[in-house]
Short mmCIF file of N, CA and C in Angstrom, two decimals:
data_model
loop_
_atom_site.label_atom_id
_atom_site.label_comp_id
_atom_site.label_asym_id
_atom_site.label_seq_id
_atom_site.Cartn_x
_atom_site.Cartn_y
_atom_site.Cartn_z
N MET A 1 1.05 -1.22 -0.06
CA MET A 1 0.01 -0.03 -0.01
C MET A 1 0.74 1.31 -0.11
N PRO A 2 0.48 2.00 -0.75
CA PRO A 2 1.34 3.46 -0.96
C PRO A 2 1.30 4.15 0.50
N ARG A 3 2.11 5.15 0.50
CA ARG A 3 1.92 5.78 2.03
C ARG A 3 1.58 7.19 1.87
N ARG A 4 1.56 7.56 0.44
CA ARG A 4 0.95 8.87 0.00
C ARG A 4 -0.11 8.91 -1.01
N ARG A 5 -0.96 9.88 -1.11
CA ARG A 5 -2.06 9.60 -1.95
C ARG A 5 -1.64 9.80 -3.14
N GLN A 6 -2.13 9.24 -4.20
CA GLN A 6 -1.48 9.03 -5.59
C GLN A 6 -2.85 9.35 -6.54
N GLU A 7 -2.64 9.60 -7.73
CA GLU A 7 -3.77 9.88 -8.65
C GLU A 7 -4.94 8.50 -8.69
N ALA A 8 -5.96 8.57 -8.82
CA ALA A 8 -6.81 7.46 -8.73
C ALA A 8 -6.55 6.48 -9.85
N GLN A 9 -6.53 5.36 -9.67
CA GLN A 9 -6.48 4.43 -10.78
C GLN A 9 -7.70 4.12 -11.45
N GLY A 10 -8.21 4.74 -12.56
CA GLY A 10 -9.61 4.64 -13.25
C GLY A 10 -10.25 3.15 -12.90
N HIS A 11 -9.52 2.26 -13.51
CA HIS A 11 -10.01 1.13 -13.59
C HIS A 11 -10.17 0.29 -12.42
N LEU A 12 -9.38 0.42 -11.34
CA LEU A 12 -9.53 -0.09 -9.93
C LEU A 12 -10.55 0.52 -9.14
N ILE A 13 -11.14 1.98 -9.41
CA ILE A 13 -11.95 2.68 -8.78
C ILE A 13 -13.37 2.18 -9.28
N THR A 14 -13.37 1.94 -10.83
CA THR A 14 -14.57 1.29 -11.44
C THR A 14 -14.73 0.15 -11.02
N MET A 15 -14.28 -0.73 -11.07
CA MET A 15 -14.32 -2.03 -10.53
C MET A 15 -14.79 -2.10 -9.27
N VAL A 16 -14.20 -1.16 -8.05
CA VAL A 16 -14.80 -1.48 -6.81
C VAL A 16 -16.13 -0.78 -6.67
N VAL A 17 -16.52 -0.04 -7.50
CA VAL A 17 -18.03 0.75 -7.58
C VAL A 17 -18.82 -0.07 -8.41
N ASP A 18 -18.44 -0.98 -9.51
CA ASP A 18 -19.25 -1.81 -9.64
C ASP A 18 -19.87 -2.79 -8.92
N THR A 19 -18.60 -3.52 -8.07
CA THR A 19 -18.93 -4.64 -7.42
C THR A 19 -19.66 -4.16 -6.29
N ARG A 20 -19.69 -2.94 -5.68
CA ARG A 20 -20.59 -2.47 -4.67
C ARG A 20 -21.86 -2.28 -5.23
N ASN A 21 -22.05 -1.97 -6.41
CA ASN A 21 -23.63 -1.64 -6.77
C ASN A 21 -24.10 -3.39 -7.14
N ALA A 22 -23.35 -4.00 -7.68
CA ALA A 22 -23.56 -5.25 -7.89
C ALA A 22 -24.13 -6.02 -6.44
N GLU A 23 -23.44 -5.68 -5.29
CA GLU A 23 -23.74 -6.16 -3.96
C GLU A 23 -25.13 -5.50 -3.50
N LEU A 24 -25.20 -4.33 -3.67
CA LEU A 24 -26.66 -3.60 -3.40
C LEU A 24 -27.73 -4.22 -4.13
N ALA A 25 -27.63 -4.61 -5.63
CA ALA A 25 -28.75 -5.06 -6.15
C ALA A 25 -29.11 -6.31 -5.79
N ALA A 26 -28.02 -7.43 -5.32
CA ALA A 26 -28.07 -8.69 -4.77
C ALA A 26 -28.94 -8.43 -3.45
N LYS A 27 -28.34 -7.76 -2.57
CA LYS A 27 -29.46 -7.50 -1.53
C LYS A 27 -30.62 -7.07 -1.38
N GLU A 28 -30.92 -6.40 -2.56
CA GLU A 28 -32.26 -5.98 -2.96
C GLU A 28 -33.15 -7.06 -3.12
N THR A 29 -32.48 -7.84 -4.06
CA THR A 29 -33.08 -9.09 -4.57
C THR A 29 -33.46 -9.97 -3.41
N TYR A 30 -32.19 -10.13 -2.67
CA TYR A 30 -32.58 -11.40 -1.55
C TYR A 30 -33.63 -10.78 -0.34
N LEU A 31 -33.82 -9.59 -0.29
CA LEU A 31 -34.75 -8.99 0.69
C LEU A 31 -36.19 -9.23 0.04
N LEU A 32 -36.07 -9.05 -1.29
CA LEU A 32 -37.43 -9.40 -1.81
C LEU A 32 -37.92 -10.92 -1.83
N ALA A 33 -37.08 -11.50 -2.11
CA ALA A 33 -37.02 -13.04 -2.16
C ALA A 33 -37.57 -13.60 -0.53
N GLN A 34 -36.88 -12.90 0.36
CA GLN A 34 -37.34 -13.15 1.90
C GLN A 34 -38.54 -12.47 2.31
N ASP A 35 -38.96 -11.71 1.71
CA ASP A 35 -40.24 -11.01 1.94
C ASP A 35 -41.43 -11.99 1.37
N ALA A 36 -41.34 -12.47 0.27
CA ALA A 36 -41.92 -13.38 -0.66
C ALA A 36 -42.02 -14.82 0.41
N HIS A 37 -41.01 -15.22 0.74
CA HIS A 37 -40.74 -16.47 1.79
C HIS A 37 -41.60 -16.62 2.79
N LEU A 38 -41.42 -15.33 3.64
CA LEU A 38 -42.07 -14.78 4.82
C LEU A 38 -43.52 -14.71 4.49
N ALA A 39 -43.93 -13.97 3.54
CA ALA A 39 -45.43 -14.13 3.27
C ALA A 39 -45.76 -15.52 2.93
N ALA A 40 -45.31 -16.57 2.37
CA ALA A 40 -46.10 -17.68 1.95
C ALA A 40 -45.65 -18.45 3.06
N LEU A 41 -44.94 -18.37 4.21
CA LEU A 41 -44.77 -18.91 5.44
C LEU A 41 -46.16 -18.10 6.27
N ARG A 42 -46.42 -17.11 6.29
CA ARG A 42 -47.43 -16.64 7.05
C ARG A 42 -48.76 -17.05 6.44
N HIS A 43 -48.83 -17.12 5.28
CA HIS A 43 -50.22 -17.71 4.35
C HIS A 43 -50.26 -18.80 5.00
N ALA A 44 -49.27 -20.18 4.69
CA ALA A 44 -49.55 -21.44 5.14
C ALA A 44 -50.07 -21.54 6.56
N ARG A 45 -49.48 -20.53 7.22
CA ARG A 45 -49.73 -20.75 8.72
C ARG A 45 -51.52 -20.50 9.12
N LYS A 46 -51.67 -19.27 8.26
CA LYS A 46 -53.42 -18.95 8.27
C LYS A 46 -53.81 -19.82 7.67
N GLU A 47 -53.53 -20.62 6.82
CA GLU A 47 -54.36 -21.36 6.23
C GLU A 47 -54.37 -22.80 6.85
N GLY A 48 -53.59 -23.23 8.07
CA GLY A 48 -53.69 -23.91 9.06
C GLY A 48 -52.66 -25.00 8.92
N GLU A 49 -51.69 -24.86 8.18
CA GLU A 49 -50.59 -25.94 7.96
C GLU A 49 -49.75 -25.74 9.54
N THR A 50 -49.49 -26.96 9.81
CA THR A 50 -48.82 -27.02 11.05
C THR A 50 -47.09 -26.60 11.12
N LEU A 51 -46.65 -26.28 12.46
CA LEU A 51 -45.29 -26.17 12.71
C LEU A 51 -44.59 -27.26 12.08
N ASP A 52 -45.03 -28.60 12.49
CA ASP A 52 -44.23 -29.52 12.56
C ASP A 52 -44.20 -29.98 11.00
N ASN A 53 -45.26 -29.89 10.19
CA ASN A 53 -44.89 -30.20 8.67
C ASN A 53 -44.02 -29.03 8.02
N LEU A 54 -44.22 -27.89 8.23
CA LEU A 54 -43.50 -26.64 7.86
C LEU A 54 -41.92 -26.91 7.98
N ALA A 55 -41.53 -27.30 9.34
CA ALA A 55 -40.20 -27.31 9.83
C ALA A 55 -39.70 -28.66 9.21
N ASP A 56 -40.36 -29.81 9.08
CA ASP A 56 -39.90 -30.74 8.36
C ASP A 56 -39.41 -30.64 6.87
N ALA A 57 -40.48 -29.84 6.20
CA ALA A 57 -40.15 -29.44 4.68
C ALA A 57 -39.02 -28.51 4.45
N LEU A 58 -39.04 -27.79 5.55
CA LEU A 58 -37.69 -26.60 5.52
C LEU A 58 -36.37 -27.04 5.91
N GLU A 59 -36.73 -28.16 6.86
CA GLU A 59 -35.59 -28.77 7.71
C GLU A 59 -34.76 -27.95 8.74
N CYS A 60 -35.94 -27.08 9.50
CA CYS A 60 -35.49 -26.32 10.60
C CYS A 60 -36.41 -26.37 11.65
N SER A 61 -36.19 -25.85 12.50
CA SER A 61 -37.02 -26.08 14.09
C SER A 61 -38.13 -25.33 13.85
N LYS A 62 -39.13 -25.76 14.52
CA LYS A 62 -40.69 -25.24 14.86
C LYS A 62 -40.48 -23.92 15.23
N GLN A 63 -39.45 -23.65 16.32
CA GLN A 63 -39.36 -22.68 16.81
C GLN A 63 -39.04 -21.43 16.09
N TRP A 64 -37.95 -21.91 14.74
CA TRP A 64 -37.36 -20.87 14.28
C TRP A 64 -38.79 -20.19 13.32
N ILE A 65 -39.68 -21.32 12.85
CA ILE A 65 -40.62 -20.84 12.04
C ILE A 65 -41.54 -19.98 12.69
N HIS A 66 -42.02 -20.48 13.84
CA HIS A 66 -42.94 -19.62 14.80
C HIS A 66 -42.12 -18.11 14.82
N LYS A 67 -40.85 -17.97 15.31
CA LYS A 67 -40.18 -16.97 15.49
C LYS A 67 -40.38 -15.85 14.19
N TRP A 68 -40.00 -16.57 13.01
CA TRP A 68 -39.86 -15.97 12.05
C TRP A 68 -41.32 -15.34 11.41
N THR A 69 -42.28 -15.95 11.50
CA THR A 69 -43.49 -15.85 11.15
C THR A 69 -44.27 -14.92 12.08
N THR A 70 -43.91 -14.71 13.45
CA THR A 70 -44.38 -13.86 14.24
C THR A 70 -43.75 -12.42 14.15
N PHE A 71 -42.51 -12.79 13.99
CA PHE A 71 -41.41 -11.22 14.30
C PHE A 71 -41.23 -10.70 13.15
N GLY A 72 -41.08 -11.71 12.04
CA GLY A 72 -40.45 -11.34 10.70
C GLY A 72 -38.73 -11.01 10.97
N ARG A 73 -38.45 -10.29 10.35
CA ARG A 73 -37.03 -9.75 10.57
C ARG A 73 -36.46 -9.25 12.07
N GLU A 74 -37.27 -8.94 12.89
CA GLU A 74 -36.87 -8.57 13.87
C GLU A 74 -36.89 -9.82 15.15
N HIS A 75 -36.70 -11.23 14.37
CA HIS A 75 -37.13 -12.39 15.22
C HIS A 75 -35.63 -12.75 15.74
N ASN A 76 -34.42 -11.95 15.43
CA ASN A 76 -33.33 -12.09 15.93
C ASN A 76 -32.71 -11.30 17.17
N ARG A 77 -33.69 -10.49 17.39
CA ARG A 77 -33.61 -9.13 18.23
C ARG A 77 -33.43 -9.70 19.65
N VAL A 78 -32.58 -9.23 20.49
CA VAL A 78 -32.19 -9.70 21.89
C VAL A 78 -33.26 -9.31 22.76
N TYR A 79 -33.36 -7.84 22.45
CA TYR A 79 -34.03 -7.38 23.46
C TYR A 79 -35.68 -7.35 23.52
N ALA A 80 -36.50 -7.17 24.47
CA ALA A 80 -37.76 -7.14 24.42
C ALA A 80 -38.47 -5.95 24.36
N LYS A 81 -39.25 -5.78 23.59
CA LYS A 81 -40.36 -4.35 23.23
C LYS A 81 -40.92 -3.82 24.55
N SER A 82 -40.76 -2.81 25.06
CA SER A 82 -41.79 -2.40 26.09
C SER A 82 -43.17 -1.96 25.63
N ALA A 83 -44.04 -2.41 26.56
CA ALA A 83 -45.53 -2.28 26.25
C ALA A 83 -45.74 -0.60 26.28
#
């Protein structure tokens, strides 16, 4: 790493900016897919599907499905919400 500031190397700056933009686009796509998955889980629960069957199908715990469908993205928060 150089110790003094130098002229920007355009191709490297472009590469970094492009990969950051790709990362942001991928995150947006991931969040949309996550929202769709959550909506599907909530719909299945509303229609009467059991936690046991969903847990077996997704190969995860019933507790995770309950927390995810109840709290959504907030399911991993440690703190308790005050009333």
